[in-house]
Short mmCIF file of C-alpha atoms and ligand atoms in Angstrom, two decimals:
data_model
loop_
_atom_site.label_atom_id
_atom_site.label_comp_id
_atom_site.label_asym_id
_atom_site.label_seq_id
_atom_site.Cartn_x
_atom_site.Cartn_y
_atom_site.Cartn_z
CA MET E 17 11.31 -26.62 1.01
CA GLY E 18 14.17 -26.35 3.52
CA LEU E 19 16.03 -23.30 4.69
CA ARG E 20 19.41 -24.62 3.70
CA LYS E 21 22.21 -22.11 3.72
CA SER E 22 24.25 -21.99 0.59
CA PRO E 23 27.82 -20.97 1.43
CA LYS E 24 28.13 -20.12 -2.26
CA ASN E 25 25.76 -17.22 -1.73
CA MET E 26 27.45 -15.88 1.40
CA ASN E 27 27.91 -12.11 1.11
CA GLN E 28 26.03 -12.01 -2.20
CA LYS E 29 24.14 -8.76 -2.52
CA ILE E 30 20.52 -8.31 -3.48
CA PHE E 31 18.97 -5.06 -4.63
CA ILE E 32 15.17 -4.83 -4.55
CA LYS E 33 13.25 -2.19 -6.49
CA THR E 34 9.63 -1.97 -5.42
CA PHE E 35 6.72 -0.56 -7.42
CA GLY E 36 3.05 -0.43 -6.44
CA CYS E 37 1.13 -0.56 -3.22
CA GLN E 38 2.11 -1.01 0.43
CA MET E 39 1.51 -4.75 0.10
CA ASN E 40 4.35 -4.89 -2.38
CA GLU E 41 6.53 -3.02 0.12
CA TYR E 42 5.65 -5.55 2.77
CA ASP E 43 6.38 -8.38 0.33
CA SER E 44 9.77 -6.91 -0.61
CA ASN E 45 10.76 -6.78 3.05
CA ARG E 46 9.66 -10.36 3.54
CA ILE E 47 11.58 -11.46 0.44
CA LEU E 48 14.66 -9.93 2.05
CA ASP E 49 13.99 -11.84 5.26
CA LEU E 50 13.78 -15.02 3.15
CA VAL E 51 16.89 -14.63 0.98
CA LYS E 52 19.01 -13.79 4.03
CA LYS E 53 18.56 -17.48 4.86
CA ILE E 54 20.58 -18.46 1.78
CA GLY E 55 23.27 -15.90 2.41
CA TYR E 56 22.09 -12.79 0.58
CA GLU E 57 22.32 -9.36 2.13
CA LYS E 58 20.60 -6.17 1.08
CA THR E 59 22.40 -3.47 -0.89
CA GLU E 60 21.12 0.05 -1.53
CA ILE E 61 23.67 0.52 -4.35
CA TYR E 62 22.25 -1.25 -7.31
CA GLU E 63 25.49 -1.51 -9.29
CA ASN E 64 26.75 -3.77 -6.45
CA ALA E 65 23.95 -6.27 -6.89
CA ASP E 66 24.54 -9.95 -7.57
CA CYS E 67 20.78 -10.33 -7.69
CA TYR E 68 18.44 -7.61 -8.96
CA LEU E 69 14.80 -8.13 -8.03
CA ILE E 70 11.99 -5.94 -9.33
CA ASN E 71 8.75 -6.23 -7.39
CA THR E 72 6.19 -5.08 -9.92
CA CYS E 73 2.73 -3.53 -10.05
CA HIS E 74 0.14 -4.06 -12.79
CA ILE E 75 -2.58 -1.66 -11.71
CA ARG E 76 -2.20 0.84 -14.59
CA ASP E 77 -0.60 0.60 -17.98
CA LYS E 78 2.37 2.82 -17.23
CA SER E 79 3.33 0.60 -14.29
CA LYS E 80 4.20 -2.24 -16.68
CA GLU E 81 6.22 0.01 -18.95
CA LYS E 82 8.15 1.23 -15.89
CA VAL E 83 9.32 -2.34 -15.34
CA TYR E 84 10.71 -2.74 -18.86
CA HIS E 85 12.28 0.68 -18.56
CA GLU E 86 13.93 -0.39 -15.31
CA ILE E 87 15.30 -3.57 -16.93
CA GLY E 88 16.74 -1.38 -19.71
CA ARG E 89 18.56 0.69 -17.10
CA VAL E 90 19.97 -2.40 -15.38
CA LYS E 91 21.18 -3.83 -18.70
CA LYS E 92 23.01 -0.61 -19.47
CA LYS E 93 24.63 -0.38 -16.03
CA PHE E 94 25.80 -3.98 -16.11
CA ARG E 95 26.99 -3.98 -19.73
CA LEU E 96 30.64 -4.24 -18.76
CA LYS E 97 30.08 -6.20 -15.56
CA LYS E 98 28.93 -9.68 -14.63
CA LYS E 99 25.19 -9.92 -15.28
CA PRO E 100 23.20 -10.08 -12.03
CA LEU E 101 20.52 -12.68 -11.47
CA VAL E 102 17.37 -10.81 -12.60
CA ILE E 103 14.12 -11.77 -10.90
CA ILE E 104 10.72 -10.25 -11.63
CA ALA E 105 8.27 -10.61 -8.74
CA GLY E 106 4.83 -9.12 -8.04
CA CYS E 107 1.69 -8.51 -10.04
CA VAL E 108 3.18 -8.06 -13.55
CA ALA E 109 5.11 -11.28 -13.04
CA GLN E 110 1.84 -13.02 -12.17
CA ALA E 111 -0.08 -11.61 -15.12
CA GLU E 112 2.52 -11.73 -17.87
CA ASN E 113 4.86 -14.53 -16.72
CA GLN E 114 5.74 -16.40 -19.95
CA GLU E 115 5.29 -13.26 -22.06
CA MET E 116 7.88 -11.44 -19.93
CA LEU E 117 10.43 -14.22 -20.27
CA GLU E 118 9.93 -14.15 -24.04
CA ARG E 119 9.94 -10.36 -24.44
CA GLU E 120 13.01 -9.79 -22.26
CA PRO E 121 15.66 -12.54 -22.27
CA TYR E 122 17.62 -10.59 -19.64
CA ILE E 123 15.06 -11.83 -17.06
CA ASP E 124 16.11 -15.07 -15.35
CA PHE E 125 12.89 -15.96 -13.62
CA VAL E 126 9.49 -14.64 -12.61
CA ILE E 127 7.75 -15.27 -9.33
CA GLY E 128 4.16 -14.28 -8.48
CA PRO E 129 2.96 -12.59 -5.27
CA GLN E 130 1.48 -15.78 -3.83
CA SER E 131 4.57 -17.89 -4.56
CA TYR E 132 7.44 -15.78 -3.32
CA HIS E 133 7.98 -18.00 -0.28
CA LYS E 134 9.54 -20.42 -2.81
CA ILE E 135 12.19 -17.91 -3.83
CA ASN E 136 15.15 -19.60 -2.11
CA ASN E 137 14.62 -22.91 -3.82
CA ALA E 138 14.03 -21.12 -7.10
CA ILE E 139 17.34 -19.23 -6.77
CA LEU E 140 19.29 -22.35 -5.78
CA ASN E 141 17.75 -24.40 -8.59
CA TYR E 142 18.40 -21.65 -11.10
CA GLU E 143 22.05 -21.50 -10.04
CA LYS E 144 22.33 -25.25 -10.64
CA GLN E 145 20.33 -25.68 -13.82
CA LYS E 146 20.27 -22.20 -15.43
CA LYS E 147 16.75 -22.97 -16.59
CA LYS E 148 14.28 -20.07 -16.87
CA ILE E 149 11.33 -20.69 -14.59
CA GLN E 150 8.04 -19.22 -13.46
CA GLU E 151 6.50 -19.70 -10.01
CA ILE E 152 2.95 -18.40 -10.27
CA GLU E 153 0.71 -20.65 -8.21
CA PHE E 154 -1.90 -19.14 -5.89
CA ASP E 155 -0.93 -20.71 -2.62
CA ALA E 156 -1.60 -18.12 0.09
CA ASP E 157 -2.10 -20.73 2.82
CA SER E 158 1.32 -22.29 2.48
CA LYS E 159 2.92 -18.90 1.80
CA PHE E 160 1.85 -17.42 5.13
CA ASP E 161 2.40 -20.70 6.93
CA TYR E 162 5.98 -20.68 5.68
CA LEU E 163 6.52 -16.94 6.29
CA SER E 164 5.25 -17.20 9.86
CA LYS E 165 8.34 -19.32 10.66
CA ILE E 166 10.64 -16.53 9.53
CA LYS E 167 10.76 -13.42 11.68
CA ASN E 168 9.67 -10.13 10.15
CA SER E 169 12.84 -8.09 10.58
CA SER E 170 11.20 -4.66 10.35
CA SER E 171 12.49 -2.46 13.13
CA LYS E 172 10.80 0.68 11.86
CA VAL E 173 8.65 2.90 14.07
CA SER E 174 5.80 2.30 11.63
CA SER E 175 5.51 -1.22 10.22
CA PHE E 176 3.26 -2.86 7.67
CA LEU E 177 1.55 -6.14 8.48
CA THR E 178 -0.33 -7.99 5.73
CA ILE E 179 -3.42 -9.69 7.16
CA GLN E 180 -5.43 -10.38 4.02
CA GLU E 181 -4.67 -10.97 0.35
CA GLY E 182 -6.56 -11.11 -2.89
CA CYS E 183 -10.01 -10.01 -3.89
CA ASP E 184 -13.38 -11.55 -4.79
CA LYS E 185 -15.07 -8.28 -5.77
CA PHE E 186 -14.11 -8.17 -9.47
CA CYS E 187 -14.58 -4.47 -10.15
CA HIS E 188 -14.64 -4.34 -13.94
CA PHE E 189 -11.56 -2.10 -14.22
CA CYS E 190 -9.23 -3.95 -11.84
CA VAL E 191 -6.52 -6.61 -12.28
CA VAL E 192 -6.08 -7.42 -8.61
CA PRO E 193 -8.42 -10.46 -8.49
CA TYR E 194 -6.35 -11.96 -11.33
CA THR E 195 -2.89 -11.06 -10.01
CA ARG E 196 -3.40 -11.67 -6.29
CA GLY E 197 -6.02 -14.41 -6.51
CA PRO E 198 -9.07 -15.04 -4.31
CA GLU E 199 -9.62 -13.43 -0.92
CA TYR E 200 -7.57 -15.08 1.78
CA SER E 201 -7.36 -14.13 5.47
CA ARG E 202 -4.34 -15.12 7.55
CA PRO E 203 -4.97 -16.99 10.81
CA PHE E 204 -5.77 -14.60 13.68
CA ASN E 205 -3.08 -15.85 16.06
CA GLN E 206 -0.41 -15.83 13.34
CA ILE E 207 -1.10 -12.10 12.85
CA LEU E 208 -1.07 -11.35 16.59
CA ASP E 209 2.27 -13.16 16.91
CA GLU E 210 3.75 -11.07 14.10
CA ALA E 211 2.34 -7.87 15.67
CA LYS E 212 3.88 -8.83 19.03
CA HIS E 213 7.21 -9.50 17.37
CA LEU E 214 7.06 -6.11 15.59
CA ALA E 215 6.24 -4.40 18.90
CA ASP E 216 9.17 -6.17 20.60
CA SER E 217 11.45 -5.00 17.76
CA GLY E 218 10.56 -1.32 18.25
CA SER E 219 7.44 -0.71 16.14
CA LYS E 220 5.05 1.83 17.62
CA GLU E 221 2.56 1.89 14.77
CA ILE E 222 1.11 -1.04 12.86
CA ILE E 223 -0.56 -0.59 9.49
CA LEU E 224 -2.71 -3.62 8.72
CA LEU E 225 -2.72 -4.36 5.00
CA GLY E 226 -4.93 -6.15 2.52
CA GLN E 227 -6.28 -5.53 -0.98
CA ASN E 228 -9.60 -5.58 0.85
CA VAL E 229 -8.41 -5.38 4.39
CA ASN E 230 -11.87 -5.04 5.92
CA ALA E 231 -13.01 -8.25 4.22
CA TYR E 232 -10.74 -10.00 6.76
CA ASN E 233 -12.54 -13.04 8.13
CA ASN E 234 -10.72 -15.96 9.69
CA ASP E 235 -12.78 -18.46 11.67
CA GLY E 236 -15.20 -15.66 12.51
CA TYR E 237 -12.47 -13.25 13.62
CA ARG E 238 -12.90 -9.91 11.86
CA LEU E 239 -10.71 -6.84 11.40
CA SER E 240 -12.32 -5.29 14.50
CA ASP E 241 -11.08 -8.27 16.59
CA LEU E 242 -7.57 -7.79 15.26
CA ILE E 243 -7.63 -4.09 16.10
CA LEU E 244 -8.75 -4.91 19.65
CA GLY E 245 -6.09 -7.63 19.96
CA ILE E 246 -3.24 -5.40 18.76
CA GLU E 247 -4.47 -2.51 20.88
CA LYS E 248 -3.59 -4.59 23.97
CA LEU E 249 0.12 -4.43 23.09
CA ASN E 250 1.45 -1.62 25.30
CA GLU E 251 4.27 -0.68 22.93
CA ILE E 252 1.87 -0.04 20.05
CA LYS E 253 0.59 3.53 20.07
CA ARG E 254 -1.20 3.71 16.73
CA ILE E 255 -3.14 1.32 14.49
CA ARG E 256 -4.20 1.91 10.88
CA TYR E 257 -5.61 -0.29 8.13
CA THR E 258 -5.71 -0.03 4.36
CA THR E 259 -7.26 -0.51 1.78
CA SER E 260 -10.87 -1.05 2.58
CA HIS E 261 -14.02 -1.49 0.52
CA PRO E 262 -17.28 0.32 1.41
CA LYS E 263 -19.24 -2.94 1.23
CA ASP E 264 -17.10 -4.44 4.00
CA MET E 265 -17.50 -1.54 6.46
CA THR E 266 -19.43 -3.81 8.81
CA GLU E 267 -21.14 -2.66 11.99
CA ASP E 268 -18.46 -4.14 14.26
CA LEU E 269 -15.75 -2.20 12.42
CA ILE E 270 -17.71 1.04 12.51
CA GLU E 271 -18.47 0.53 16.21
CA ILE E 272 -14.79 0.07 17.02
CA TYR E 273 -14.24 3.77 16.27
CA LYS E 274 -16.25 4.51 19.44
CA SER E 275 -14.10 2.48 21.79
CA SER E 276 -10.63 2.19 20.27
CA LYS E 277 -7.94 4.40 21.79
CA LYS E 278 -5.32 3.55 19.20
CA LEU E 279 -7.17 3.39 15.89
CA MET E 280 -6.30 6.59 14.00
CA PRO E 281 -9.09 8.96 12.87
CA LEU E 282 -8.28 8.76 9.15
CA VAL E 283 -10.50 6.39 7.14
CA HIS E 284 -9.08 5.57 3.71
CA LEU E 285 -12.17 4.33 1.89
CA PRO E 286 -12.00 4.29 -1.92
CA VAL E 287 -15.24 5.39 -3.57
CA GLN E 288 -13.98 5.63 -7.22
CA SER E 289 -16.93 7.74 -8.46
CA GLY E 290 -19.72 9.95 -7.11
CA SER E 291 -22.21 8.66 -9.70
CA ASN E 292 -24.36 5.60 -9.03
CA LYS E 293 -24.58 4.95 -12.76
CA ILE E 294 -20.77 4.70 -12.99
CA LEU E 295 -20.46 2.67 -9.78
CA LYS E 296 -22.88 0.17 -11.32
CA LEU E 297 -20.94 0.05 -14.59
CA MET E 298 -17.78 -0.48 -12.57
CA ASN E 299 -19.42 -3.34 -10.65
CA ARG E 300 -18.50 -1.66 -7.39
CA LYS E 301 -21.34 -3.23 -5.37
CA HIS E 302 -22.05 -0.04 -3.37
CA THR E 303 -23.94 3.18 -3.98
CA VAL E 304 -23.05 6.79 -3.18
CA GLU E 305 -25.83 6.82 -0.55
CA GLU E 306 -24.36 3.77 1.20
CA TYR E 307 -20.97 5.47 1.22
CA LEU E 308 -22.44 8.67 2.65
CA LYS E 309 -24.19 6.67 5.37
CA ILE E 310 -20.85 5.27 6.57
CA TYR E 311 -19.43 8.80 6.53
CA ASP E 312 -22.36 10.24 8.51
CA ILE E 313 -22.27 7.52 11.18
CA LEU E 314 -18.51 7.83 11.72
CA LYS E 315 -18.64 11.63 11.81
CA LYS E 316 -21.39 11.40 14.45
CA PHE E 317 -19.24 9.09 16.57
CA ASN E 318 -16.27 11.38 16.29
CA PRO E 319 -16.27 14.65 14.30
CA LYS E 320 -12.45 14.48 14.21
CA ILE E 321 -12.62 11.51 11.81
CA GLU E 322 -11.59 12.45 8.26
CA PHE E 323 -11.82 10.50 5.01
CA SER E 324 -9.44 9.92 2.14
CA SER E 325 -10.23 8.04 -1.06
CA ASP E 326 -9.31 6.75 -4.52
CA PHE E 327 -10.99 8.06 -7.67
CA ILE E 328 -11.05 6.76 -11.22
CA ILE E 329 -11.68 9.55 -13.69
CA SER E 330 -13.27 9.04 -17.15
CA TYR E 331 -14.41 5.48 -16.67
CA PRO E 332 -16.11 4.53 -19.97
CA GLY E 333 -19.64 5.96 -19.94
CA GLU E 334 -18.83 8.85 -17.55
CA ASP E 335 -20.65 11.94 -18.90
CA ASP E 336 -20.49 15.54 -17.67
CA GLN E 337 -23.30 14.92 -15.19
CA ASP E 338 -21.58 11.83 -13.70
CA PHE E 339 -18.38 13.83 -13.38
CA LYS E 340 -20.27 16.62 -11.60
CA PHE E 341 -21.63 14.07 -9.12
CA THR E 342 -18.04 13.12 -8.26
CA CYS E 343 -17.18 16.81 -7.74
CA HIS E 344 -20.24 17.19 -5.49
CA LEU E 345 -19.19 14.23 -3.40
CA ILE E 346 -15.74 15.76 -2.94
CA ASP E 347 -17.35 19.06 -1.92
CA LYS E 348 -19.51 17.27 0.61
CA ILE E 349 -16.97 14.94 2.18
CA ARG E 350 -13.93 17.17 1.83
CA PHE E 351 -11.53 14.20 1.59
CA ILE E 352 -8.21 15.26 3.05
CA ASN E 353 -5.79 13.14 1.05
CA SER E 354 -6.70 11.12 -2.01
CA TYR E 355 -5.48 9.42 -5.14
CA SER E 356 -7.01 10.07 -8.53
CA PHE E 357 -6.14 8.51 -11.87
CA ILE E 358 -7.59 8.41 -15.35
CA PHE E 359 -9.05 5.00 -16.16
CA SER E 360 -6.46 2.70 -17.68
CA PRO E 361 -7.78 -0.39 -19.52
CA ARG E 362 -6.23 -3.55 -18.14
CA PRO E 363 -5.77 -6.78 -20.08
CA GLY E 364 -8.13 -9.57 -19.11
CA THR E 365 -10.60 -7.35 -17.23
CA PRO E 366 -14.23 -6.85 -18.33
CA ALA E 367 -13.51 -3.13 -19.01
CA GLU E 368 -10.53 -3.87 -21.26
CA ASN E 369 -12.24 -3.11 -24.58
CA LEU E 370 -14.76 -0.42 -23.61
CA ASN E 371 -14.83 2.85 -25.56
CA LEU E 372 -12.45 5.32 -23.99
CA ILE E 373 -13.32 8.93 -23.26
CA GLU E 374 -11.35 11.44 -25.30
CA LYS E 375 -7.93 12.11 -23.77
CA LYS E 376 -8.38 15.91 -23.74
CA ILE E 377 -11.61 15.63 -21.75
CA SER E 378 -10.07 13.12 -19.33
CA ILE E 379 -7.08 15.34 -18.61
CA LYS E 380 -9.36 18.31 -17.96
CA ARG E 381 -11.50 16.27 -15.58
CA LEU E 382 -8.46 14.92 -13.75
CA GLU E 383 -7.10 18.45 -13.31
CA LYS E 384 -10.42 19.65 -11.93
CA ILE E 385 -10.67 16.74 -9.45
CA GLN E 386 -7.07 17.14 -8.33
CA ASN E 387 -7.56 20.88 -7.77
CA LEU E 388 -10.58 20.16 -5.57
CA LEU E 389 -8.73 17.46 -3.65
CA PHE E 390 -5.57 19.58 -3.26
CA GLU E 391 -7.62 22.52 -2.01
CA ASN E 392 -9.15 20.31 0.72
CA GLN E 393 -5.69 19.13 1.70
CA ILE E 394 -4.36 22.69 1.88
CA GLN E 395 -7.34 23.84 3.97
CA MET E 396 -7.03 20.89 6.34
CA ASN E 397 -3.33 21.58 6.93
CA LYS E 398 -3.95 25.32 7.29
CA SER E 399 -6.60 24.67 9.93
CA LEU E 400 -3.91 23.06 12.08
CA GLU E 401 -1.63 26.10 12.08
CA LYS E 402 -1.19 27.57 15.59
CA ASN E 403 -2.56 24.33 17.06
CA VAL E 404 -0.71 21.69 19.03
CA ILE E 405 -1.00 18.19 17.56
CA ASN E 406 0.23 14.70 18.46
CA VAL E 407 3.08 13.45 16.29
CA LEU E 408 4.61 9.99 16.21
CA VAL E 409 8.30 10.61 15.61
CA GLU E 410 9.74 8.32 12.92
CA ASN E 411 13.19 9.59 12.11
CA LEU E 412 15.62 12.42 11.62
CA THR E 413 15.28 14.31 8.33
CA ASP E 414 17.83 13.35 5.64
CA ASP E 415 20.09 16.31 6.52
CA LYS E 416 19.81 15.30 10.24
CA THR E 417 18.94 18.86 11.29
CA LYS E 418 15.26 18.19 12.11
CA THR E 419 12.92 15.40 13.10
CA PHE E 420 10.27 13.80 10.96
CA GLY E 421 7.01 12.32 12.18
CA ARG E 422 3.38 11.95 11.23
CA SER E 423 0.15 13.46 12.46
CA GLU E 424 -2.84 11.29 13.31
CA TYR E 425 -3.94 11.87 9.70
CA MET E 426 -0.63 10.54 8.30
CA THR E 427 0.53 14.01 7.27
CA PRO E 428 4.33 14.40 7.46
CA VAL E 429 5.44 16.81 10.20
CA ILE E 430 8.90 18.37 10.33
CA PHE E 431 10.01 19.94 13.58
CA ASN E 432 12.95 20.58 15.91
CA GLY E 433 12.94 17.34 17.95
CA ASN E 434 15.83 15.13 19.06
CA LYS E 435 17.02 11.70 18.09
CA SER E 436 15.83 10.52 21.49
CA ASP E 437 12.24 11.42 20.49
CA ILE E 438 12.18 8.72 17.79
CA GLY E 439 9.42 6.25 18.60
CA LYS E 440 7.61 8.65 20.96
CA VAL E 441 4.35 10.50 20.48
CA VAL E 442 5.21 14.15 21.12
CA GLN E 443 3.27 17.38 20.95
CA VAL E 444 4.17 19.80 18.21
CA ARG E 445 2.88 23.32 17.67
CA ILE E 446 2.27 23.85 13.95
CA ASN E 447 3.62 27.16 12.63
CA LYS E 448 3.44 26.66 8.91
CA SER E 449 2.01 24.26 6.36
CA ASN E 450 1.83 23.51 2.68
CA ARG E 451 -0.29 20.98 0.82
CA THR E 452 1.71 17.94 1.86
CA THR E 453 3.62 18.86 5.02
CA LEU E 454 3.23 20.52 8.42
CA PHE E 455 6.12 22.42 10.04
CA GLY E 456 6.36 23.18 13.73
CA GLU E 457 8.20 23.09 17.01
CA ILE E 458 8.05 20.67 19.86
CA VAL E 459 6.07 21.78 22.89
CA SER E 460 7.87 21.13 26.15
CA ASN E 461 4.91 22.05 28.32
CA SER E 462 2.65 19.09 27.64
CA ASN E 463 -0.34 20.56 29.45
CA GLN E 464 -1.36 22.31 26.24
CA LYS E 465 -4.63 21.31 24.67
CA VAL E 466 -4.17 19.06 21.64
CA ALA E 467 -6.20 19.91 18.51
N1 SAM X 26 -9.45 -2.62 -3.00
C1 SAM X 26 -9.45 -1.26 -3.10
C2 SAM X 26 -10.86 -0.77 -3.46
O1 SAM X 26 -11.78 -1.49 -3.46
O2 SAM X 26 -11.03 0.36 -3.80
C3 SAM X 26 -8.46 -0.72 -4.10
C4 SAM X 26 -7.24 -1.43 -4.42
S1 SAM X 26 -6.46 -0.97 -5.95
C5 SAM X 26 -5.00 -1.82 -5.66
C6 SAM X 26 -6.00 0.72 -5.70
C7 SAM X 26 -6.65 1.73 -6.59
O3 SAM X 26 -6.17 1.65 -7.91
C8 SAM X 26 -8.15 1.61 -6.77
O4 SAM X 26 -8.85 2.13 -5.68
C9 SAM X 26 -8.42 2.36 -8.04
O5 SAM X 26 -8.72 3.71 -7.78
C10 SAM X 26 -7.08 2.28 -8.78
N2 SAM X 26 -7.23 1.47 -10.00
C11 SAM X 26 -7.43 0.15 -10.09
N3 SAM X 26 -7.56 -0.23 -11.37
C12 SAM X 26 -7.45 0.88 -12.12
C13 SAM X 26 -7.50 1.13 -13.53
N4 SAM X 26 -7.73 0.15 -14.39
N5 SAM X 26 -7.33 2.41 -13.95
C14 SAM X 26 -7.10 3.41 -13.07
N6 SAM X 26 -7.04 3.22 -11.74
C15 SAM X 26 -7.21 1.98 -11.25
FE1 SF4 X 27 -9.72 -4.11 -7.29
FE2 SF4 X 27 -10.46 -3.18 -4.90
FE3 SF4 X 27 -12.29 -3.75 -6.77
FE4 SF4 X 27 -10.93 -5.72 -5.60
S1 SF4 X 27 -12.38 -4.29 -4.62
S2 SF4 X 27 -11.40 -5.57 -7.76
S3 SF4 X 27 -8.94 -4.77 -5.31
S4 SF4 X 27 -10.70 -2.14 -6.84
FE1 F3S X 28 -0.17 -3.04 -7.92
FE2 F3S X 28 -0.55 -5.54 -7.34
FE3 F3S X 28 -0.59 -3.70 -5.45
S1 F3S X 28 -1.28 -4.52 -9.13
S2 F3S X 28 -1.40 -1.94 -6.51
S3 F3S X 28 1.15 -4.27 -6.64
S4 F3S X 28 -1.88 -5.50 -5.57
#
């Protein structure tokens, strides 16, 4: 699989539409790095595209429908123009491959998340033979081996870095083990090299990614070793990781919160339900008590640590009492930023054909959970008003009149900084807040105490 340049593709434009999780965002950026080698360049204007790639997500039912909807939009836009090359990548491509090609003839080929390193050859072959193809092998080893030879071109202040892929947990509701394949951890030094390259290109924050990021294990190196390794890079000011599983919150990872200067105090740890009965039905492999133990230990180490989570509402079998347990857990932990969705049956998973809870009840439960979660978020942000906090400055706002950054808890902060502050950690006094955003002004006297 060479990196031959195809003069034919010079100045061809590719538009990438990304759905799903941060790993898909990382993948889309890497796909761009790859196709540049055969002459494609990125366009933000999709009508200009010679190649239209949709990087898909399969996690809930609506996500799949969004893809077909998107193809419908493209078809309409290009009705009177030359049809672009249409590629479907990501988790729907992996799960539905042949079915997609049959349902939607407008698609030229599908390529799964573990095969996208083969995209250049697939494009060049398609141009020659015009034969519809699917690339859906699970080949994480050769994917990352190949990708490591191509520089990650992210020059953002905050960059994603995938360290782990796939999942061996098989929660009964989830498609990820089928779409991303078995757990795979990238070689330790390969990751450190990519982190160093990102730091040299201007990144100040690295967000380590994996479907089960804390299951990372390569030749005995764990996530805690990676955090320590990346922490040594002077340019890097902040380190985060997502998404983790409670069962993989090992002692070494918990301990690292005592010593790390750069690991941020927000732990995103999906719990899904506050009822042990439901966790068992879900095949989650952890109990509420085990989850609370992790919370208690981390809070003891550092009371500033806060938790965020994912919740599945109305999993089959969830009764009023189970639902109350989830509300109690939210009251106890006061998660500051969380995702909650009604259970969506996924094809091929053990929960696919279970009896669903009535829609009316599910919507009511979701509303209740979201109100509780939103209230925590509002209170957390309110508690920061009149305080001075550390903000990593990422950019100017769209209208260029203000600066945009993030707090240590990932909350967006808008304030009156300068372009020259981008990439710096500055102190901002918070004057106002709403549920999602903090507003403030930069503090020039940096002797102020930081909240
Ligand atoms: N590995 C992570 C964990 O163990 O929690 C989660 C990764 S998954 C990509 C992200 C979230 O999607 C899950 O935490 C879960 O809340 C949600 N999710 C997965 N399958 C779902 C389904 N069938 N219906 C609703 N939500 C789902
Ligand atoms: Fe899905 Fe996470 Fe469960 Fe794996 S651990 S099956 S990714 S929810
Ligand atoms: Fe979606 Fe696949 Fe991510 S199903 S959430 S894009 S791992």
